[in-house]
Tab-separated table of C-alpha atoms in Angstrom:
chain	number	residue	atom	x	y	z
J	91	MET	CA	24.572	-2.718	-27.996
J	92	LYS	CA	27.827	-0.960	-28.038
J	93	ILE	CA	29.070	-3.182	-25.119
J	94	THR	CA	27.973	-6.222	-26.985
J	95	VAL	CA	29.862	-5.471	-30.023
J	96	LEU	CA	32.852	-4.621	-28.043
J	97	LYS	CA	32.777	-7.899	-26.198
J	98	ASN	CA	32.474	-9.734	-29.452
J	99	VAL	CA	35.640	-8.051	-30.699
J	100	MET	CA	37.404	-8.782	-27.387
J	101	CYS	CA	36.438	-12.499	-27.595
J	102	LYS	CA	37.840	-12.855	-30.987
J	103	ASN	CA	40.925	-11.159	-30.093
J	104	ASN	CA	41.615	-13.281	-27.155
J	105	ALA	CA	40.928	-16.480	-29.079
J	106	VAL	CA	43.593	-15.278	-31.619
J	107	GLY	CA	45.862	-14.285	-28.614
J	108	GLU	CA	45.646	-17.845	-27.359
J	109	ASP	CA	46.632	-19.261	-30.665
J	110	ASN	CA	49.529	-16.918	-30.709
J	111	ARG	CA	50.497	-18.038	-27.155
J	112	GLN	CA	50.417	-21.695	-28.027
J	113	GLN	CA	52.694	-21.046	-31.047
J	114	PHE	CA	55.144	-19.122	-28.890
J	115	LYS	CA	55.149	-21.884	-26.382
J	116	ASP	CA	55.580	-24.670	-29.022
J	117	HIS	CA	58.597	-22.720	-30.338
J	118	LYS	CA	59.856	-21.803	-26.864
J	119	ILE	CA	59.786	-18.008	-27.488
J	120	LEU	CA	59.844	-15.502	-24.866
J	121	THR	CA	57.492	-12.821	-26.100
J	122	LEU	CA	57.544	-9.402	-24.331
J	123	ASN	CA	54.615	-6.836	-24.886
J	124	LEU	CA	56.244	-3.405	-24.201
J	125	LEU	CA	53.610	-0.903	-23.000
J	126	SER	CA	53.691	2.727	-22.053
J	127	SER	CA	52.540	6.272	-22.546
J	128	PRO	CA	53.918	8.027	-25.556
J	129	GLY	CA	57.558	9.072	-25.056
J	130	ALA	CA	58.209	6.963	-21.911
J	131	GLY	CA	61.289	5.488	-23.616
J	132	LYS	CA	60.234	2.133	-25.288
J	133	THR	CA	62.428	2.498	-28.257
J	134	THR	CA	65.483	3.656	-26.290
J	135	LEU	CA	65.030	0.660	-24.014
J	136	LEU	CA	64.724	-1.468	-27.083
J	137	GLU	CA	67.921	-0.146	-28.675
J	138	LYS	CA	70.018	-0.678	-25.505
J	139	THR	CA	68.583	-4.002	-24.723
J	140	LEU	CA	69.172	-5.314	-28.234
J	141	GLN	CA	72.677	-3.898	-27.994
J	142	LEU	CA	73.272	-6.230	-25.038
J	143	LEU	CA	71.411	-9.262	-26.251
J	144	HIS	CA	71.268	-9.633	-29.999
J	145	LYS	CA	74.477	-11.484	-30.226
J	146	LYS	CA	73.726	-13.908	-27.476
J	147	TYR	CA	70.297	-14.780	-28.384
J	148	LYS	CA	68.016	-14.834	-31.693
J	149	THR	CA	66.011	-11.754	-31.194
J	150	ALA	CA	63.137	-10.181	-33.167
J	151	VAL	CA	60.956	-6.989	-32.943
J	152	ILE	CA	57.501	-6.111	-33.963
J	153	GLU	CA	56.935	-2.426	-33.917
J	154	GLY	CA	53.623	-0.932	-33.427
J	155	ASP	CA	52.976	2.608	-34.466
J	156	LEU	CA	49.970	4.760	-35.660
J	157	TYR	CA	51.978	6.118	-38.634
J	158	THR	CA	55.710	6.319	-39.451
J	159	SER	CA	58.424	3.822	-39.241
J	160	ARG	CA	60.733	6.073	-37.126
J	161	ASP	CA	61.104	3.533	-34.305
J	162	ALA	CA	61.707	0.720	-36.633
J	163	GLU	CA	64.472	2.797	-38.487
J	164	ARG	CA	66.105	3.344	-35.016
J	165	LEU	CA	66.423	-0.497	-34.613
J	166	ALA	CA	67.359	-1.394	-38.262
J	167	ARG	CA	71.062	-1.400	-37.408
J	168	PHE	CA	70.799	-4.653	-35.532
J	169	ASP	CA	70.126	-6.640	-38.661
J	170	ILE	CA	67.433	-8.711	-36.830
J	171	PRO	CA	63.996	-9.605	-38.002
J	172	LEU	CA	61.847	-6.399	-37.510
J	173	ILE	CA	58.355	-6.029	-38.664
J	174	GLN	CA	56.563	-2.657	-38.676
J	175	ILE	CA	52.725	-2.420	-38.108
J	176	ASN	CA	50.998	0.790	-38.683
J	177	THR	CA	47.654	0.921	-37.229
J	178	GLU	CA	46.610	4.140	-39.295
J	179	GLY	CA	45.336	5.808	-36.296
J	180	GLY	CA	44.211	2.718	-34.343
J	181	CYS	CA	45.118	3.205	-30.561
J	182	HIS	CA	46.506	-0.503	-29.812
J	183	LEU	CA	47.847	-3.612	-31.412
J	184	ASP	CA	45.538	-6.594	-31.466
J	185	ALA	CA	46.182	-10.382	-31.631
J	186	ARG	CA	45.357	-10.630	-35.266
J	187	MET	CA	48.078	-8.043	-36.244
J	188	ILE	CA	50.575	-10.174	-34.258
J	189	ALA	CA	49.379	-13.390	-36.004
J	190	THR	CA	49.932	-11.711	-39.317
J	191	ALA	CA	53.261	-10.361	-38.440
J	192	MET	CA	54.320	-13.953	-37.128
J	193	GLU	CA	54.032	-15.257	-40.662
J	194	GLY	CA	56.963	-13.132	-41.560
J	195	LEU	CA	59.109	-14.233	-38.634
J	196	PRO	CA	61.639	-17.185	-38.240
J	197	LEU	CA	59.666	-18.712	-35.381
J	198	ASN	CA	61.920	-21.955	-35.443
J	199	SER	CA	64.946	-20.145	-34.588
J	200	LEU	CA	63.771	-17.267	-32.227
J	201	ASP	CA	64.568	-16.883	-28.426
J	202	VAL	CA	63.106	-13.593	-27.675
J	203	LEU	CA	60.556	-11.450	-29.476
J	204	PHE	CA	59.812	-7.894	-28.374
J	205	ILE	CA	56.489	-6.199	-29.232
J	206	GLU	CA	56.573	-2.579	-28.996
J	207	ASN	CA	52.850	-1.564	-28.602
J	208	VAL	CA	51.367	1.812	-29.447
J	209	GLY	CA	52.047	4.429	-26.970
J	210	ASN	CA	48.918	4.551	-24.917
J	211	LEU	CA	48.374	3.909	-21.262
J	212	VAL	CA	44.639	2.947	-21.859
J	213	CYS	CA	43.601	0.830	-24.640
J	214	PRO	CA	46.411	-1.763	-25.278
J	215	SER	CA	45.795	-3.067	-21.764
J	216	SER	CA	42.566	-4.850	-22.954
J	217	PHE	CA	44.137	-6.625	-25.719
J	218	ASP	CA	45.961	-9.877	-25.138
J	219	LEU	CA	48.456	-10.525	-27.993
J	220	GLY	CA	49.502	-13.900	-26.710
J	221	GLU	CA	52.683	-12.556	-25.208
J	222	SER	CA	54.557	-14.443	-22.248
J	223	LYS	CA	54.836	-11.288	-20.143
J	224	ARG	CA	53.702	-7.631	-20.217
J	225	VAL	CA	56.301	-5.125	-19.499
J	226	LEU	CA	55.110	-1.599	-18.388
J	227	LEU	CA	57.587	1.252	-18.885
J	228	TYR	CA	56.627	4.203	-16.538
J	229	SER	CA	58.626	7.347	-16.706
J	230	VAL	CA	59.232	9.378	-13.646
J	231	THR	CA	58.192	12.474	-15.707
J	232	GLU	CA	54.557	11.343	-15.632
J	233	GLY	CA	54.165	11.946	-11.834
J	234	GLU	CA	53.499	9.436	-8.965
J	235	ASP	CA	49.715	9.282	-9.412
J	236	LYS	CA	49.500	7.164	-12.467
J	237	PRO	CA	49.030	3.623	-11.188
J	238	SER	CA	45.483	4.517	-9.599
J	239	LYS	CA	44.441	6.594	-12.412
J	240	TYR	CA	45.264	4.018	-15.147
J	241	ALA	CA	44.679	1.063	-12.963
J	242	THR	CA	43.693	-1.426	-15.785
J	243	MET	CA	47.129	-1.042	-17.260
J	244	PHE	CA	49.171	-1.263	-14.094
J	245	GLN	CA	47.188	-4.312	-12.861
J	246	ALA	CA	47.990	-6.199	-16.161
J	247	ALA	CA	51.697	-5.646	-15.827
J	248	ASP	CA	54.100	-8.534	-14.969
J	249	LEU	CA	56.883	-6.065	-14.657
J	250	VAL	CA	56.978	-2.267	-14.180
J	251	LEU	CA	60.044	-0.587	-15.196
J	252	ILE	CA	60.273	2.819	-13.588
J	253	ASN	CA	62.418	4.946	-16.347
J	254	LYS	CA	64.229	8.276	-16.599
J	255	THR	CA	65.299	8.058	-12.959
J	256	ASP	CA	67.951	10.783	-13.773
J	257	LEU	CA	64.978	13.322	-13.960
J	258	ALA	CA	63.564	12.104	-10.688
J	259	ARG	CA	64.942	14.997	-8.675
J	260	ALA	CA	64.282	17.636	-11.201
J	261	CYS	CA	60.517	16.248	-11.380
J	262	GLY	CA	60.266	16.229	-7.551
J	263	ILE	CA	59.670	12.386	-7.650
J	264	ASP	CA	60.173	10.149	-4.649
J	265	LEU	CA	60.917	6.752	-6.029
J	266	GLN	CA	59.887	5.022	-3.026
J	267	VAL	CA	56.455	6.586	-3.165
J	268	MET	CA	56.210	5.787	-6.940
J	269	LYS	CA	56.981	2.253	-6.144
J	270	GLN	CA	54.384	2.005	-3.315
J	271	GLU	CA	51.640	3.446	-5.610
J	272	ILE	CA	52.265	0.712	-8.138
J	273	THR	CA	52.390	-2.067	-5.317
J	274	LYS	CA	49.056	-0.744	-3.932
J	275	ILE	CA	47.362	-1.350	-7.343
J	276	ASN	CA	49.317	-4.549	-8.281
J	277	PRO	CA	51.050	-6.318	-5.644
J	278	ARG	CA	52.303	-9.163	-7.766
J	279	ALA	CA	54.253	-6.813	-10.409
J	280	LYS	CA	57.956	-6.754	-10.116
J	281	ILE	CA	59.439	-3.267	-10.271
J	282	TYR	CA	62.827	-2.033	-11.254
J	283	THR	CA	64.185	1.278	-11.651
J	284	LEU	CA	66.468	2.263	-14.628
J	285	CYS	CA	67.465	4.977	-16.948
J	286	ALA	CA	67.046	3.380	-20.328
J	287	LYS	CA	69.766	5.380	-21.986
J	288	ASP	CA	72.374	4.264	-19.654
J	289	GLU	CA	73.387	0.520	-20.107
J	290	LEU	CA	74.884	0.368	-16.734
J	291	THR	CA	71.388	0.500	-15.143
J	292	LEU	CA	69.891	-2.194	-17.202
J	293	SER	CA	71.256	-5.285	-15.230
J	294	SER	CA	68.229	-6.224	-13.287
J	295	TRP	CA	66.074	-5.936	-16.509
J	296	ILE	CA	68.530	-8.080	-18.468
J	297	SER	CA	68.523	-10.723	-15.817
J	298	TRP	CA	64.874	-10.824	-15.607
J	299	ILE	CA	64.689	-11.569	-19.380
J	300	GLU	CA	67.317	-14.296	-19.080
J	301	GLU	CA	65.576	-15.895	-16.180
J	302	ASN	CA	62.244	-15.918	-17.994
J	303	LEU	CA	63.824	-17.280	-21.217
J	304	ASN	CA	65.710	-19.927	-19.239
J	305	GLU	CA	62.387	-21.020	-17.589
J	306	ILE	CA	60.691	-21.239	-21.173
J	307	LYS	CA	63.598	-23.202	-22.722
J	308	SER	CA	63.673	-25.732	-19.899
J	309	ARG	CA	60.018	-26.685	-20.128
X	121	MET	CA	31.404	-4.188	-39.976
X	122	LYS	CA	33.554	-3.009	-37.239
X	123	ILE	CA	34.220	0.140	-39.135
X	124	THR	CA	30.524	0.733	-39.719
X	125	VAL	CA	29.750	0.406	-36.077
X	126	LEU	CA	32.500	2.832	-35.244
X	127	LYS	CA	31.199	5.217	-37.902
X	128	ASN	CA	27.672	5.139	-36.296
X	129	VAL	CA	29.215	5.784	-32.864
X	130	MET	CA	31.164	8.738	-34.263
X	131	CYS	CA	28.178	10.181	-36.247
X	132	LYS	CA	25.932	10.078	-33.064
X	133	ASN	CA	28.965	11.567	-31.061
X	134	ASN	CA	29.318	14.463	-33.477
X	135	ALA	CA	25.622	15.206	-33.608
X	136	VAL	CA	25.569	15.592	-29.813
X	137	GLY	CA	28.853	17.525	-29.961
X	138	GLU	CA	27.189	20.103	-32.418
X	139	ASP	CA	24.214	20.497	-29.853
X	140	ASN	CA	26.775	21.202	-27.098
X	141	ARG	CA	28.600	23.560	-29.268
X	142	GLN	CA	25.364	25.521	-30.003
X	143	GLN	CA	24.578	25.832	-26.324
X	144	PHE	CA	28.128	27.039	-25.568
X	145	LYS	CA	27.598	29.673	-28.267
X	146	ASP	CA	24.172	30.709	-27.020
X	147	HIS	CA	25.660	31.286	-23.632
X	148	LYS	CA	28.875	32.819	-25.039
X	149	ILE	CA	31.082	30.393	-23.111
X	150	LEU	CA	34.583	29.807	-24.260
X	151	THR	CA	35.192	26.052	-23.865
X	152	LEU	CA	38.610	24.667	-24.028
X	153	ASN	CA	39.227	20.885	-24.502
X	154	LEU	CA	42.596	20.028	-22.897
X	155	LEU	CA	44.345	17.042	-24.465
X	156	SER	CA	47.695	15.196	-23.751
X	157	SER	CA	49.564	12.143	-22.898
X	158	PRO	CA	49.428	10.875	-19.186
X	159	GLY	CA	51.468	13.177	-17.057
X	160	ALA	CA	52.184	15.896	-19.361
X	161	GLY	CA	50.814	18.438	-16.935
X	162	LYS	CA	47.135	19.171	-17.637
X	163	THR	CA	46.121	19.532	-13.931
X	164	THR	CA	49.147	21.555	-12.955
X	165	LEU	CA	48.410	23.960	-15.964
X	166	LEU	CA	44.756	24.199	-14.864
X	167	GLU	CA	45.841	24.822	-11.195
X	168	LYS	CA	47.973	27.683	-12.164
X	169	THR	CA	45.443	29.152	-14.859
X	170	LEU	CA	42.550	28.986	-12.439
X	171	GLN	CA	44.833	30.864	-9.756
X	172	LEU	CA	45.261	33.585	-12.354
X	173	LEU	CA	41.660	33.859	-13.831
X	174	HIS	CA	39.092	32.481	-11.386
X	175	LYS	CA	38.654	35.877	-9.711
X	176	LYS	CA	38.433	37.874	-12.870
X	177	TYR	CA	36.081	35.326	-14.856
X	178	LYS	CA	33.467	32.882	-14.072
X	179	THR	CA	35.097	29.759	-14.707
X	180	ALA	CA	34.181	25.886	-14.380
X	181	VAL	CA	36.026	22.564	-14.871
X	182	ILE	CA	34.808	19.242	-16.167
X	183	GLU	CA	37.543	16.628	-15.140
X	184	GLY	CA	37.849	13.463	-17.013
X	185	ASP	CA	39.543	10.510	-15.516
X	186	LEU	CA	39.349	6.720	-16.012
X	187	TYR	CA	39.203	6.191	-12.250
X	188	THR	CA	39.781	8.377	-9.137
X	189	SER	CA	38.858	11.883	-8.444
X	190	ARG	CA	42.493	13.006	-7.742
X	191	ASP	CA	42.784	15.752	-10.181
X	192	ALA	CA	39.279	17.153	-8.978
X	193	GLU	CA	40.600	17.296	-5.552
X	194	ARG	CA	43.609	19.229	-6.604
X	195	LEU	CA	41.231	21.897	-8.060
X	196	ALA	CA	38.664	21.908	-5.280
X	197	ARG	CA	40.131	24.893	-3.344
X	198	PHE	CA	38.951	27.323	-6.013
X	199	ASP	CA	35.382	26.936	-5.173
X	200	ILE	CA	34.334	26.973	-8.824
X	201	PRO	CA	31.796	24.595	-10.465
X	202	LEU	CA	33.704	21.246	-10.942
X	203	ILE	CA	32.312	18.133	-12.318
X	204	GLN	CA	34.071	14.725	-12.339
X	205	ILE	CA	33.631	12.287	-14.940
X	206	ASN	CA	34.954	8.753	-14.569
X	207	THR	CA	35.016	6.670	-17.685
X	208	GLU	CA	35.714	3.476	-15.688
X	209	GLY	CA	38.367	2.378	-18.172
X	210	GLY	CA	37.031	4.243	-21.274
X	211	CYS	CA	39.785	5.928	-23.102
X	212	HIS	CA	38.186	9.282	-24.042
X	213	LEU	CA	35.538	11.686	-23.099
X	214	ASP	CA	32.437	11.855	-25.394
X	215	ALA	CA	30.139	14.564	-26.306
X	216	ARG	CA	27.248	12.620	-24.333
X	217	MET	CA	29.211	12.668	-21.247
X	218	ILE	CA	29.762	16.571	-21.715
X	219	ALA	CA	25.946	16.925	-22.312
X	220	THR	CA	25.129	15.267	-19.193
X	221	ALA	CA	27.774	17.246	-17.124
X	222	MET	CA	26.459	20.500	-18.621
X	223	GLU	CA	23.083	19.836	-16.978
X	224	GLY	CA	24.923	20.333	-13.605
X	225	LEU	CA	26.800	23.763	-14.632
X	226	PRO	CA	25.323	27.272	-14.318
X	227	LEU	CA	25.612	27.957	-18.070
X	228	ASN	CA	23.871	31.317	-17.872
X	229	SER	CA	26.830	32.885	-15.892
X	230	LEU	CA	29.925	31.185	-17.267
X	231	ASP	CA	32.645	32.635	-19.090
X	232	VAL	CA	35.293	29.863	-19.473
X	233	LEU	CA	34.819	26.070	-19.226
X	234	PHE	CA	37.947	23.952	-19.220
X	235	ILE	CA	37.449	20.224	-20.078
X	236	GLU	CA	40.350	18.084	-18.958
X	237	ASN	CA	40.203	14.966	-21.225
X	238	VAL	CA	41.499	11.506	-20.501
X	239	GLY	CA	45.350	11.445	-20.733
X	240	ASN	CA	45.831	9.716	-24.082
X	241	LEU	CA	47.371	10.929	-27.180
X	242	VAL	CA	45.197	8.744	-29.600
X	243	CYS	CA	41.530	8.130	-29.050
X	244	PRO	CA	40.235	11.704	-27.712
X	245	SER	CA	41.260	13.089	-30.862
X	246	SER	CA	38.331	11.541	-32.752
X	247	PHE	CA	35.758	12.752	-30.405
X	248	ASP	CA	34.172	16.263	-30.739
X	249	LEU	CA	32.837	17.474	-27.494
X	250	GLY	CA	31.483	20.710	-28.814
X	251	GLU	CA	34.416	22.617	-27.541
X	252	SER	CA	35.463	26.212	-28.902
X	253	LYS	CA	39.095	25.158	-29.214
X	254	ARG	CA	41.322	22.244	-28.681
X	255	VAL	CA	44.497	22.737	-26.632
X	256	LEU	CA	47.071	20.133	-26.841
X	257	LEU	CA	49.766	19.966	-24.058
X	258	TYR	CA	53.023	18.461	-25.143
X	259	SER	CA	55.811	17.736	-22.630
X	260	VAL	CA	59.367	18.078	-23.667
X	261	THR	CA	60.008	14.851	-21.909
X	262	GLU	CA	57.993	12.907	-24.607
X	263	GLY	CA	60.699	13.614	-27.291
X	264	GLU	CA	60.723	15.504	-30.549
X	265	ASP	CA	59.104	12.694	-32.749
X	266	LYS	CA	55.539	12.853	-31.467
X	267	PRO	CA	53.857	15.047	-33.929
X	268	SER	CA	54.105	12.889	-36.920
X	269	LYS	CA	53.723	9.677	-34.739
X	270	TYR	CA	50.408	10.869	-33.222
X	271	ALA	CA	49.396	13.012	-36.269
X	272	THR	CA	45.657	12.896	-35.809
X	273	MET	CA	45.955	14.561	-32.327
X	274	PHE	CA	48.440	17.051	-33.476
X	275	GLN	CA	46.308	18.042	-36.692
X	276	ALA	CA	43.091	18.588	-34.528
X	277	ALA	CA	44.796	21.034	-32.210
X	278	ASP	CA	44.186	24.731	-32.241
X	279	LEU	CA	46.862	25.492	-29.861
X	280	VAL	CA	49.995	23.354	-28.836
X	281	LEU	CA	51.507	24.226	-25.463
X	282	ILE	CA	55.055	22.753	-25.240
X	283	ASN	CA	55.409	22.223	-21.226
X	284	LYS	CA	58.214	21.350	-18.842
X	285	THR	CA	60.620	23.614	-20.803
X	286	ASP	CA	62.814	23.533	-17.491
X	287	LEU	CA	63.696	19.929	-18.582
X	288	ALA	CA	64.461	20.393	-22.062
X	289	ARG	CA	68.279	20.489	-21.475
X	290	ALA	CA	68.341	17.426	-19.413
X	291	CYS	CA	66.122	15.640	-22.090
X	292	GLY	CA	68.368	16.690	-24.879
X	293	ILE	CA	65.488	18.480	-26.600
X	294	ASP	CA	65.815	21.357	-29.123
X	295	LEU	CA	62.649	23.551	-28.599
X	296	GLN	CA	62.996	24.889	-32.247
X	297	VAL	CA	63.153	21.452	-33.656
X	298	MET	CA	60.141	20.537	-31.597
X	299	LYS	CA	58.049	23.467	-32.806
X	300	GLN	CA	59.123	22.646	-36.459
X	301	GLU	CA	57.987	19.001	-36.040
X	302	ILE	CA	54.547	20.469	-34.867
X	303	THR	CA	54.252	22.985	-37.739
X	304	LYS	CA	55.110	20.280	-40.271
X	305	ILE	CA	51.975	18.243	-39.278
X	306	ASN	CA	49.847	21.221	-38.446
X	307	PRO	CA	50.722	24.621	-39.888
X	308	ARG	CA	47.704	26.403	-38.460
X	309	ALA	CA	48.340	25.497	-34.969
X	310	LYS	CA	49.762	28.227	-32.562
X	311	ILE	CA	52.425	26.946	-30.440
X	312	TYR	CA	53.711	28.504	-26.982
X	313	THR	CA	56.303	27.219	-24.791
X	314	LEU	CA	55.868	27.232	-20.989
X	315	CYS	CA	56.532	25.546	-17.720
X	316	ALA	CA	53.155	25.066	-16.300
X	317	LYS	CA	54.410	25.128	-12.535
X	318	ASP	CA	55.825	28.602	-13.032
X	319	GLU	CA	53.253	31.300	-13.343
X	320	LEU	CA	55.647	33.753	-14.879
X	321	THR	CA	55.785	31.656	-18.053
X	322	LEU	CA	52.000	31.616	-18.562
X	323	SER	CA	51.460	35.079	-20.169
X	324	SER	CA	51.128	34.051	-23.833
X	325	TRP	CA	48.623	31.302	-22.737
X	326	ILE	CA	46.451	33.637	-20.543
X	327	SER	CA	46.591	36.326	-23.219
X	328	TRP	CA	45.404	33.714	-25.854
X	329	ILE	CA	42.345	32.750	-23.533
X	330	GLU	CA	41.387	36.348	-22.985
X	331	GLU	CA	41.557	37.065	-26.599
X	332	ASN	CA	39.292	34.204	-27.558
X	333	LEU	CA	36.919	34.946	-24.735
X	334	ASN	CA	36.534	38.688	-25.958
X	335	GLU	CA	36.031	37.446	-29.546
X	336	ILE	CA	33.153	35.172	-28.188
X	337	LYS	CA	31.728	37.917	-25.926
X	338	SER	CA	31.732	40.544	-28.823
X	339	ARG	CA	29.695	38.357	-31.130
């Protein structure tokens, strides 16, 4: 019975997710669902990414957190549309939360919408938000064994960003092994390495965003 | 309706959790529920802790993972009772899983049972397993802001172990600030700093285990 209830919840979520996706398509918006463990660097990546993109493109952010608006406050200086969702203990964002947030966004004029999901390597993987792509941030400090241990999350990623490469040596991490572990679980995922706090390492990530945005705009 | 269902699930879980707790009490077993984000160092801590304790006390481990038995394999060399639970994508251990695992453990002769929960800073906090104490491992690499952002988890902890202190400087972390952030959210939690891979830093943690075990045995 528990499973039936869960299936119903998921069906409803996915239906709303598809509605969201259609709206994003109609408005030619690239929507990126950013996923990771707590503290893997999503907000830092967003800060640096917005710094590089917010003048060139119309960007917006939906910030998901259990409690507090700390992350949203860190992004406030960009003066872009920014919507905070507090899940009040809930472990993931769902499509309905995004649908509600979309009502407060200028969809007609947006290019890129970043959704920062709740820091959790399990539950958010099961909830389609209607995003264009799923971006998984994976910190070297978490160790090389996470792709097979959190397979559902890694299988659902379009792009995996290996973050905090400056700590790889101190953590005894071999980046090649880390990439192989990801590819074993998800051969179709793109993988880039970066250090989110250092803008100079973000060029592949930024190019990937621009390529995907161009593809959407040219449809 | 979703909330009602969830409440029923929780009520049933907590009833089984209380049964487990009574059994652990009857057998004078110290049961520690180890919680953290993915990759915060639970298995490394267990390896080093067992190395120090497994000859002096009768220990056992219940290993929780979504998939794989990688962590259990790392602990196999200690030749102690070790039960793997794979949640097959599930985001937490629940009391019933522990009750089933207990059937395979020599409860009459155990002193300390370690339960390594699924790496997740959200969901496991809501599920009482019947443990004596909750131990939360918090890696400096996750940043100082996690206690208020993941308040339910930090509020439920009896002991917080700040791990990977060797990386504090590289991560720009002030350990005093980190401790203050924990105390703000949970003033009753004990806090120790350590570096799980270095046995020399584990003395407070080991003493804490022995004190709690002595208290249980003297009841």
